[in-house]
Short mmCIF file of C-alpha atoms in Angstrom, two decimals:
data_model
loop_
_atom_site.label_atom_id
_atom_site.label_comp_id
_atom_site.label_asym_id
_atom_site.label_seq_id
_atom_site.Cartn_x
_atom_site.Cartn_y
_atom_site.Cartn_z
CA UNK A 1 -3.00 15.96 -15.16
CA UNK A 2 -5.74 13.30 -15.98
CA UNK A 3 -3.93 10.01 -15.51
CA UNK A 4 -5.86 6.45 -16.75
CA UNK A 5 -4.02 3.32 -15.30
CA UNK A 6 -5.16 0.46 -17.84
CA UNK A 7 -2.77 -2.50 -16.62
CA UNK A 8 -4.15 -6.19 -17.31
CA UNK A 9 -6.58 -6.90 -14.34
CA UNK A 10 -4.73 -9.47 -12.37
CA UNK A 11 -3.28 -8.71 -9.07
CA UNK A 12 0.44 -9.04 -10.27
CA UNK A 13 0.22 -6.39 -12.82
CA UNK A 14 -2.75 -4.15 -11.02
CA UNK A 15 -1.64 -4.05 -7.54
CA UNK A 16 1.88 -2.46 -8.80
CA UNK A 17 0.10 0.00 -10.84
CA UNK A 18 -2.37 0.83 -9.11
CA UNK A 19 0.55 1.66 -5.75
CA UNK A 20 2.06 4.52 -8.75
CA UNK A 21 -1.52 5.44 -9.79
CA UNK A 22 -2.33 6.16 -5.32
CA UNK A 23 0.76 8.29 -4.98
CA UNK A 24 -0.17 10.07 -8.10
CA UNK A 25 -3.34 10.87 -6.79
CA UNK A 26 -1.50 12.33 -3.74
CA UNK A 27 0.11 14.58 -5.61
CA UNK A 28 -2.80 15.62 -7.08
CA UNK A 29 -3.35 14.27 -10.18
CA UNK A 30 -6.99 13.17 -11.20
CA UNK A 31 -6.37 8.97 -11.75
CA UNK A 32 -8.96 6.31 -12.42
CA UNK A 33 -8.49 2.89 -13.58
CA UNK A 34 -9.73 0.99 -16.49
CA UNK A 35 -9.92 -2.80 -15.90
CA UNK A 36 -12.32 -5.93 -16.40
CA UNK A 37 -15.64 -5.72 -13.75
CA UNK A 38 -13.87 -8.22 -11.45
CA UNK A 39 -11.40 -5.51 -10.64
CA UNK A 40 -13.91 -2.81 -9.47
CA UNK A 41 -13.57 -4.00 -5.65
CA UNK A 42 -9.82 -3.40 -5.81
CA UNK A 43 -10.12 -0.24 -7.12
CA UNK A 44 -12.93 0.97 -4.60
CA UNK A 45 -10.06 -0.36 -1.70
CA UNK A 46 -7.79 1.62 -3.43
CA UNK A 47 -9.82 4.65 -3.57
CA UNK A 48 -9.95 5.18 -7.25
CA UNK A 49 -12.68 5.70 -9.73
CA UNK A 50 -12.99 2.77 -11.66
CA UNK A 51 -14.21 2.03 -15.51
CA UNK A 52 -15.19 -1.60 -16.66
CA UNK A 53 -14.14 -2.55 -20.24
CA UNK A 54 -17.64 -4.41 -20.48
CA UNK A 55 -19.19 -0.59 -20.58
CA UNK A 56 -17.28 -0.28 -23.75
CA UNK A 57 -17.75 -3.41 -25.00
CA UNK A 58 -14.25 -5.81 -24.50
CA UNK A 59 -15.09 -8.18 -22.01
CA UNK A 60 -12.03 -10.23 -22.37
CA UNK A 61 -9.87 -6.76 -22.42
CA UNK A 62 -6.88 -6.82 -19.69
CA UNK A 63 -7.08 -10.45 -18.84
CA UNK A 64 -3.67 -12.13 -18.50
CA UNK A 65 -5.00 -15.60 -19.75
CA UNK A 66 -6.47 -13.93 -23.01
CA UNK A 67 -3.48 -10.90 -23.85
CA UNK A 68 -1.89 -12.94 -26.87
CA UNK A 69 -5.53 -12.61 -28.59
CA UNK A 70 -6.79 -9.79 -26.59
CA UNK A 71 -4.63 -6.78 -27.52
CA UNK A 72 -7.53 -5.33 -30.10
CA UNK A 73 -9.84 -5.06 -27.16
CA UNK A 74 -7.54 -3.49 -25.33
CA UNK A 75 -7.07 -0.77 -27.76
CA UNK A 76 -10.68 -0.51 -28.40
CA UNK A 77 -11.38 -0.12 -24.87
CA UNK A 78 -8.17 1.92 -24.39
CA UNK A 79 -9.11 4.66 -26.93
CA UNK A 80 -12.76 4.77 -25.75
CA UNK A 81 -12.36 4.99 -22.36
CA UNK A 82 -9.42 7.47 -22.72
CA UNK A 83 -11.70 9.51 -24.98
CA UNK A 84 -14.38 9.56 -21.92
CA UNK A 85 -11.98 10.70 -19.22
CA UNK A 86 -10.19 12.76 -21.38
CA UNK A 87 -7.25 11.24 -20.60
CA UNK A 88 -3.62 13.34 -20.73
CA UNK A 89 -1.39 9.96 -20.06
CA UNK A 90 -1.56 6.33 -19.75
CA UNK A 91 0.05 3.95 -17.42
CA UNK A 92 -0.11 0.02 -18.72
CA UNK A 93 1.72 -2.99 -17.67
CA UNK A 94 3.61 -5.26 -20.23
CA UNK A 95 1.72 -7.20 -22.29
CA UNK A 96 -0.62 -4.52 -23.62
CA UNK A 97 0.06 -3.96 -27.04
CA UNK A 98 -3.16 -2.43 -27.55
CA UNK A 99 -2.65 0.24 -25.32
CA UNK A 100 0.28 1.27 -26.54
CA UNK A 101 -1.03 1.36 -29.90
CA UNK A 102 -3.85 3.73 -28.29
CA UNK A 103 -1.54 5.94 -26.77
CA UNK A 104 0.44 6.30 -29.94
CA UNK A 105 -3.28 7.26 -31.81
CA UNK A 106 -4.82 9.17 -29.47
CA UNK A 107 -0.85 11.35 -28.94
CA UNK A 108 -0.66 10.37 -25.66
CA UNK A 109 2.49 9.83 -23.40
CA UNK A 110 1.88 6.00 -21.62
CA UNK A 111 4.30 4.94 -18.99
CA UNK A 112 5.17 0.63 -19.01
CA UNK A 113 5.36 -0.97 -15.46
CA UNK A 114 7.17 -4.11 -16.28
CA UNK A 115 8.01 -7.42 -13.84
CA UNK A 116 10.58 -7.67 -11.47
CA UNK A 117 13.28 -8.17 -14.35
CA UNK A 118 14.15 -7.21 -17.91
CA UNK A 119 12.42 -9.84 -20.28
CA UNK A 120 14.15 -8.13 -23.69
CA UNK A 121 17.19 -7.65 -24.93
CA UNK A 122 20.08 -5.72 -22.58
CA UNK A 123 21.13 -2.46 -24.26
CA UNK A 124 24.74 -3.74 -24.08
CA UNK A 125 25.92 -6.92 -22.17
CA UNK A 126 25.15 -10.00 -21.13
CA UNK A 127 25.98 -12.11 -24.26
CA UNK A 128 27.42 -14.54 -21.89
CA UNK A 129 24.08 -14.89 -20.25
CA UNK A 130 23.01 -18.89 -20.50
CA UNK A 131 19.16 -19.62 -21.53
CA UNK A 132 17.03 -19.38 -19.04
CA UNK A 133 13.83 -20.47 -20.85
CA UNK A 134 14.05 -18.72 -24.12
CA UNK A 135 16.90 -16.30 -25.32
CA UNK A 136 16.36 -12.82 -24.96
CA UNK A 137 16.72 -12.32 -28.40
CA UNK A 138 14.20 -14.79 -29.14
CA UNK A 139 11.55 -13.21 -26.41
CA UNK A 140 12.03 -9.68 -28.00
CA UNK A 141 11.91 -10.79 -31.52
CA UNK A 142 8.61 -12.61 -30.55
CA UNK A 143 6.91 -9.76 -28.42
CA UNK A 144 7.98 -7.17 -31.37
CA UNK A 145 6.26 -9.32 -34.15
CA UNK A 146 3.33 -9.78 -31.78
CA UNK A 147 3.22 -5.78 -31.22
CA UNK A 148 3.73 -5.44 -35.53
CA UNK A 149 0.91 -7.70 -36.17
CA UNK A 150 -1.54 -5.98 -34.22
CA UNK A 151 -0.79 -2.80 -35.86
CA UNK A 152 -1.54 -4.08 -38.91
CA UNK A 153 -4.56 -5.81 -37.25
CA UNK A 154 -5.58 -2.12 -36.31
CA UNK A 155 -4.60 -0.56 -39.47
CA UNK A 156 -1.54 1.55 -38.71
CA UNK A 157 1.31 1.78 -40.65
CA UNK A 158 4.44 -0.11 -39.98
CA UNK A 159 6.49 1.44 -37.26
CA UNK A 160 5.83 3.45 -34.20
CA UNK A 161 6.84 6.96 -32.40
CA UNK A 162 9.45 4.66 -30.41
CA UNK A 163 11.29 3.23 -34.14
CA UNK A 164 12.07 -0.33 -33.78
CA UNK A 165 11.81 -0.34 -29.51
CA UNK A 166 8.04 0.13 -29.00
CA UNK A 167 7.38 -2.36 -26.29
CA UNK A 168 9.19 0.16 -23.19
CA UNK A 169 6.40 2.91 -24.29
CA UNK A 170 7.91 5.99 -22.98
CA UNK A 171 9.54 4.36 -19.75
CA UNK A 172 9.34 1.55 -18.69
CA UNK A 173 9.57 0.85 -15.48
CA UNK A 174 11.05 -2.56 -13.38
CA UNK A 175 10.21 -3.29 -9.94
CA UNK A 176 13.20 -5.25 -8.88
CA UNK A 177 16.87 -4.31 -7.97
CA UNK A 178 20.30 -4.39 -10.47
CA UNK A 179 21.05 -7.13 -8.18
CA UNK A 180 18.51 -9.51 -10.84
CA UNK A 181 19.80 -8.38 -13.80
CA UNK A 182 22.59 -10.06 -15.38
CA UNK A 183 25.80 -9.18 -14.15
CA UNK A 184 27.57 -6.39 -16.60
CA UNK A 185 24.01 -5.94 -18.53
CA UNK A 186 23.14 -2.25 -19.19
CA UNK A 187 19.47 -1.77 -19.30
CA UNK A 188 17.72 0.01 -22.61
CA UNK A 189 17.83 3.96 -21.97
CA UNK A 190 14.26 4.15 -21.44
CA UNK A 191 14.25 1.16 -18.47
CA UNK A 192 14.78 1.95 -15.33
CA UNK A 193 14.31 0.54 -11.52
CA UNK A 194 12.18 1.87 -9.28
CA UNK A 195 11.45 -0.79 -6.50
CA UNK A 196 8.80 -3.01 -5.60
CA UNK A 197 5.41 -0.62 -5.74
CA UNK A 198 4.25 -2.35 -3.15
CA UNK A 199 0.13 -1.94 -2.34
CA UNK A 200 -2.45 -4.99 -2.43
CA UNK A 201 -5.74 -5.11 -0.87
CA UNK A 202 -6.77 -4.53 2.83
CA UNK A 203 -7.85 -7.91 4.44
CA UNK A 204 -10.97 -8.33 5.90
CA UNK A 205 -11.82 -8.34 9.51
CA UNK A 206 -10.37 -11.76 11.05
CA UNK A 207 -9.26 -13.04 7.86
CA UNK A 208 -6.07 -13.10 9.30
CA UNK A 209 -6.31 -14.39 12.68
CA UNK A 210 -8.42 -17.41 11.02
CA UNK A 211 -5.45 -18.59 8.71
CA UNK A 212 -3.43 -17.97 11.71
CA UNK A 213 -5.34 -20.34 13.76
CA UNK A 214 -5.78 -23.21 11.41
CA UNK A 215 -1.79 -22.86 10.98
CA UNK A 216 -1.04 -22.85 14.73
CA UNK A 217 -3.15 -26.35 14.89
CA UNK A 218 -0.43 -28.30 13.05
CA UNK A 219 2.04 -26.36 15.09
CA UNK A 220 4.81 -27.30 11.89
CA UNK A 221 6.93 -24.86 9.91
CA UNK A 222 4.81 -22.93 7.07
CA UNK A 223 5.95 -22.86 4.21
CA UNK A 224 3.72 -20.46 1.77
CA UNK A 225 3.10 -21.58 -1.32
CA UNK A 226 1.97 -19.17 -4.55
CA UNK A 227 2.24 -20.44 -7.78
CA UNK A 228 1.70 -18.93 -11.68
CA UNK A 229 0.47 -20.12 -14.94
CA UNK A 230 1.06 -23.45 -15.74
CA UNK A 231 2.26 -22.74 -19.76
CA UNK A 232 3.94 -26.35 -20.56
CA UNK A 233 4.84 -27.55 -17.46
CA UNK A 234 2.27 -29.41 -15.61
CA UNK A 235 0.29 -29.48 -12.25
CA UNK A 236 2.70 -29.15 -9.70
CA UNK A 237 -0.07 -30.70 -7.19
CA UNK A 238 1.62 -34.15 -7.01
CA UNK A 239 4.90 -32.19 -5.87
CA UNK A 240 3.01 -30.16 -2.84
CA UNK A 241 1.41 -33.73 -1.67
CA UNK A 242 4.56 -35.54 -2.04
CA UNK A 243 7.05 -32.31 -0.23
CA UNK A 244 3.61 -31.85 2.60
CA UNK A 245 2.76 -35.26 3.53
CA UNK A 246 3.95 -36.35 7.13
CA UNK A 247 7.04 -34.26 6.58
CA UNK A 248 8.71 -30.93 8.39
CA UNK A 249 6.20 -28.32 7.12
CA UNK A 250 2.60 -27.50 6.19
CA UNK A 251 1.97 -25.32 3.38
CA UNK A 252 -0.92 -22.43 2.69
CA UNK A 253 -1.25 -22.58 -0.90
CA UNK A 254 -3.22 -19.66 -2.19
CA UNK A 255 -5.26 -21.26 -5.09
CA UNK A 256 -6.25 -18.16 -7.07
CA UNK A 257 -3.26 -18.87 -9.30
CA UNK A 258 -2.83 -23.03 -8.36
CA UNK A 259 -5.11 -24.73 -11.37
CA UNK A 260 -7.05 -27.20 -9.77
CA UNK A 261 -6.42 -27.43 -6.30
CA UNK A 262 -6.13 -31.31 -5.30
CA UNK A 263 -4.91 -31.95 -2.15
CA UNK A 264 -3.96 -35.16 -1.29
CA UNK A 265 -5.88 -36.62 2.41
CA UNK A 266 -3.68 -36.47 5.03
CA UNK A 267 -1.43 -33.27 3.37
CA UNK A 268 -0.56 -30.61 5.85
CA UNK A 269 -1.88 -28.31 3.25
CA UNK A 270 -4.12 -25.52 3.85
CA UNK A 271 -5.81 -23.86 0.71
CA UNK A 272 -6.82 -19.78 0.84
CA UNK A 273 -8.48 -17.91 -2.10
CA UNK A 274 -6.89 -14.24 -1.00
CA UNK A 275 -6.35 -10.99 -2.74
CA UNK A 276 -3.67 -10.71 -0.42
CA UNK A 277 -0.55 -12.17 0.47
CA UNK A 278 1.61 -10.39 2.91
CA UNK A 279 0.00 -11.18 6.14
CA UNK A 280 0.13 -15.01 5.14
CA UNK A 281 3.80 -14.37 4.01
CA UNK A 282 4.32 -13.15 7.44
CA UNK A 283 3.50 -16.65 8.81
CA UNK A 284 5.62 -18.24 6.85
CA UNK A 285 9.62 -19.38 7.11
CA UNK A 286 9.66 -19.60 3.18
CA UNK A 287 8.05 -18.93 0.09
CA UNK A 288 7.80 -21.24 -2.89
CA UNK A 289 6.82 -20.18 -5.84
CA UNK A 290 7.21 -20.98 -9.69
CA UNK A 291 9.11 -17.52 -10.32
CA UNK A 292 6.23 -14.66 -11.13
CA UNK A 293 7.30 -11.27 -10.04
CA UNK A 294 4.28 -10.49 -7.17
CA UNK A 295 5.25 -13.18 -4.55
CA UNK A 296 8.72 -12.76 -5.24
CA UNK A 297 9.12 -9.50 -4.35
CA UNK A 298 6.60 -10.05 -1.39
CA UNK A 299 8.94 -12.35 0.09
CA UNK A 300 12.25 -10.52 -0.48
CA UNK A 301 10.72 -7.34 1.28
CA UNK A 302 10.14 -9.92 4.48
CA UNK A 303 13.23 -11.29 4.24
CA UNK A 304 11.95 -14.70 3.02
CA UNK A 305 13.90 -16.82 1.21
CA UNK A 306 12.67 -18.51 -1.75
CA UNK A 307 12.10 -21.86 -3.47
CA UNK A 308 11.43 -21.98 -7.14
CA UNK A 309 10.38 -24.33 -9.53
CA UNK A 310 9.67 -22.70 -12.63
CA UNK A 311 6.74 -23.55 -15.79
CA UNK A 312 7.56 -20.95 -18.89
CA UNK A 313 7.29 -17.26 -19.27
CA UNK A 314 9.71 -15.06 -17.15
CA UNK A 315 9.09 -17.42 -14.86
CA UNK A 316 12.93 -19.12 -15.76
CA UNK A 317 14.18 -15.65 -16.24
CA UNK A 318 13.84 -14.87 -12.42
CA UNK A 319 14.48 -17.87 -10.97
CA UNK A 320 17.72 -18.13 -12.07
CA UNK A 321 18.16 -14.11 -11.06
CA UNK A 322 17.72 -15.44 -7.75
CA UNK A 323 19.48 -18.32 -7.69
CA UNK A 324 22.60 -15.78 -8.80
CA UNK A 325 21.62 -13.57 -5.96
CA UNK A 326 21.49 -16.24 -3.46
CA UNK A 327 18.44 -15.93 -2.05
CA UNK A 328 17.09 -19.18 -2.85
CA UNK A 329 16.70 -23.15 -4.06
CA UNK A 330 15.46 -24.12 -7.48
CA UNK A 331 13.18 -27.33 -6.99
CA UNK A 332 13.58 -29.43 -9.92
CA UNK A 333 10.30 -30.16 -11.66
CA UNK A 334 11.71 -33.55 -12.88
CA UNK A 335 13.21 -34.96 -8.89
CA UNK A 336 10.03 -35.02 -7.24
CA UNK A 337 11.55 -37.07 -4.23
CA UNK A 338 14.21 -34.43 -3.52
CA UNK A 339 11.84 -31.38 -3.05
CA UNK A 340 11.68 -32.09 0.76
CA UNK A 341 15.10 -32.52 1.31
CA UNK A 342 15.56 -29.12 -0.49
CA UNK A 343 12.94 -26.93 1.83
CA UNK A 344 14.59 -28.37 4.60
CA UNK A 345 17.74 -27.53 3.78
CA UNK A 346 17.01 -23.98 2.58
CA UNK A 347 15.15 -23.35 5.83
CA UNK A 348 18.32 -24.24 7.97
CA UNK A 349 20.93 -22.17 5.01
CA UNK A 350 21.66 -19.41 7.84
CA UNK A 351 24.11 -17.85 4.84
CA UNK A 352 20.80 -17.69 2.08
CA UNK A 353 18.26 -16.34 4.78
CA UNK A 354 21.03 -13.52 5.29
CA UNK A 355 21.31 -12.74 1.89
CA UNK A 356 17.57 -12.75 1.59
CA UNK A 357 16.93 -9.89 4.45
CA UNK A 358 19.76 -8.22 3.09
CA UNK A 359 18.11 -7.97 -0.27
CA UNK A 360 14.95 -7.70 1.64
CA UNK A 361 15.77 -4.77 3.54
CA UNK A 362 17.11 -2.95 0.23
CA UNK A 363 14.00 -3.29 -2.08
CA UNK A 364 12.12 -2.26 1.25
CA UNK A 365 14.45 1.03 1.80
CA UNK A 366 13.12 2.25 -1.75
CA UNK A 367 9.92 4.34 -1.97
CA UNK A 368 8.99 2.51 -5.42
CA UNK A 369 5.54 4.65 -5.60
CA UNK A 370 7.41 8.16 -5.41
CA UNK A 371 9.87 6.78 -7.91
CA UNK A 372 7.64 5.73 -10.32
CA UNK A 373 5.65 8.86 -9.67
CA UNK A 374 8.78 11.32 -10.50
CA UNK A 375 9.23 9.53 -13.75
CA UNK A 376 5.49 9.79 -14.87
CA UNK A 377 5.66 13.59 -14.26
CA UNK A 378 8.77 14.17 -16.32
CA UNK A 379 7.34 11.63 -19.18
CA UNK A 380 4.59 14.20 -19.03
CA UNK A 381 7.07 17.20 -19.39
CA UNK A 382 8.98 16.56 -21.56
CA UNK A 383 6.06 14.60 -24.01
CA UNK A 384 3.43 17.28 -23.46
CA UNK A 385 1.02 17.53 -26.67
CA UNK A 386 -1.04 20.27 -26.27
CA UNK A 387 -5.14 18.69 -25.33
CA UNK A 388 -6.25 20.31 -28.89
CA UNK A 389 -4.04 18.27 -30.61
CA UNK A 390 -5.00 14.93 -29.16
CA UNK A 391 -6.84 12.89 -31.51
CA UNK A 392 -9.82 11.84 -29.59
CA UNK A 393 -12.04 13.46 -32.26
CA UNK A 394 -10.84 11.40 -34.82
CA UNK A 395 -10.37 7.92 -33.65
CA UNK A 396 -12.66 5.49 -34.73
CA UNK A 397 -11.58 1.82 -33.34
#
């Protein structure tokens, strides 16, 4: 089977996908991956061939800052680059509405992986669930009139293969536990868990060691620090100088996904720019993050607990899964004073580092990649259209 991973580019929805695409590959399936030309070096790590949308003319194609106005480049590229590798399924990430609309044209199976929780409506359950961020109903509603208006953008009739569910594809797939999902919720029939699909980049030679020396300098606590998108919520820069100044811990605060990195003189802070972040979670006693799915999961599978302060997005969505789990603190955007206070606390909660491991230990025990890989293969059984009658011929985007 020809396989064509075609995720957005960035490491949180890449690295996952790419970890199904490697034990795909192992099982001897042809995959390549379809991405923006800043994502060629992380294919080449991972040993796959690589296509840039720029060679089919979408440079802004698979970029999570541009998928609300991006999805017609995605399907563009989709279809054409599907067409080259003649293509027998898809695997996407959410987000990419055009690629689902390419799989539908082109009669092609196309597997979802999703976050680390459900973003849409349960199948049944959870109507006690409070707002965390915006109502489910409200997200799906949103997403689905998003996915509508690009079929109509791309001249398809109203509707899809899935009826009125399109956004799962044929499976979607969640790298969390049950434990995140609202207690009592069932999940949509074509949702399932498979674990973390864990893989990121190798690190260099002595990249490492040299964040491990500047830490060991300061001799204090580390506290590692990876933060999302903004949305509507502000820099949370004055936070990290105010929690990091002549306090308990320093902080290594990967800027990749911190706007505008502005420490303050005199911070214990130590910015990285790093494809990778498990060796610097391994240096750390906690993880704080704003509630994106990637250094989430990185920490449970340490057995890190977590602090959260949360922008928009899912980003409200998980942190309140894990403050139900109990594996860590929310940090209030709006009490500044108390986020040191908090860390220290957390770091000395014997009770919420347990729970943490124990969580850890679980989304560890699962082999996410052979998971995910199963479910591809029987997508592809049981959706099998026969090469002749895929419509590569006669799609002209």
């Amino acid at each position: 089977m020809r396989i064509l991973l075609c995720p957005l580019s960035d490491g949180g929805y890449l690295y996952p996908t790419i970890a199904a695409g490697r034990e795909l590959r192992r099982r001897g399936h042809h995959v390549s991956v379809l991405g923006r030309s800043g994502a060629a070096p992380v294919a080449a790590d991972a040993g796959l061939p690589f296509a840039a949308t720029e060679d089919f003319g979408e440079r802004r194609a698979f970029s999570v800052a541009w998928w609300g106005t991006s999805a017609m480049a995605q399907y563009r590229a989709t279809v054409r680059a599907a067409r080259a590798d003649r293509a027998d399924l898809l695997i996407t990430s959410v987000l990419c509405h055009g690629t689902l609309l390419a799989a539908e044209v082109l009669g092609l199976p196309v597997v979802v992986v999703g976050l680390s929780v459900h973003l849409w409506d349960y199948r049944a359950g959870g109507d006690d669930e409070p707002p965390l961020g915006r109502p489910r109903r409200n997200r799906t509603r949103e997403m689905r009139q998003q996915y509508a208006e690009v079929r109509e953008q791309a001249g398809l009739p109203r509707g899809s293969r899935w009826g009125d569910d399109p956004l799962p594809g044929d499976a979607l797939l969640l790298r969390g536990d049950p434990a995140l999902e609202y207690p009592g919720a069932e999940l949509p029939d074509r949702v399932r868990h498979v674990g973390p699909l864990r893989w990121e980049p190798t690190p260099g030679p002595g990249e490492v060691e040299a964040v491990r020396e500047q830490v060991a300098r300061s001799g204090k606590p580390v506290v590692y620090v990876h933060l999302g998108r903004v949305f509507e919520g502000g820099s949370r820069w004055p936070h990290l100088n105010e929690t990091f100044t002549g306090g308990r811990f320093q902080a290594v605060v990967e800027q990749g996904r911190s706007p505008s990195p502005e420490p303050a003189p005199g911070a214990d802070i130590l910015t990285v720019r790093k494809p990778w972040m498990g060796p610097l979670i391994d240096l750390a006693d906690m993880v704080l993050t704003s509630g994106t799915s990637a250094p989430v999961l990185a920490a449970l599978v340490r057995g890190r607990p977590l602090a959260a302060s949360p922008n928009g997005s899912e980003q409200p969505l998980l942190t309140g899964a894990c403050m139900r789990a109990g594996v860590g603190v929310h940090l209030p955007k709006s009490a500044l004073s108390d986020w040191p206070a908090l860390l220290d606390s957390a770091c000395r909660d014997d009770a919420l580092r347990d729970r943490a491991r124990t969580l850890g230990r679980r989304l560890a025990a699962v082999d996410g990649a052979a998971r995910a890989a199963d479910i591809v293969e029987r997508v592809a059984q049981h959706s099998v259209i026969p090469k002749e009658d895929h419509d590569y011929a006669n799609v002209s985007p």
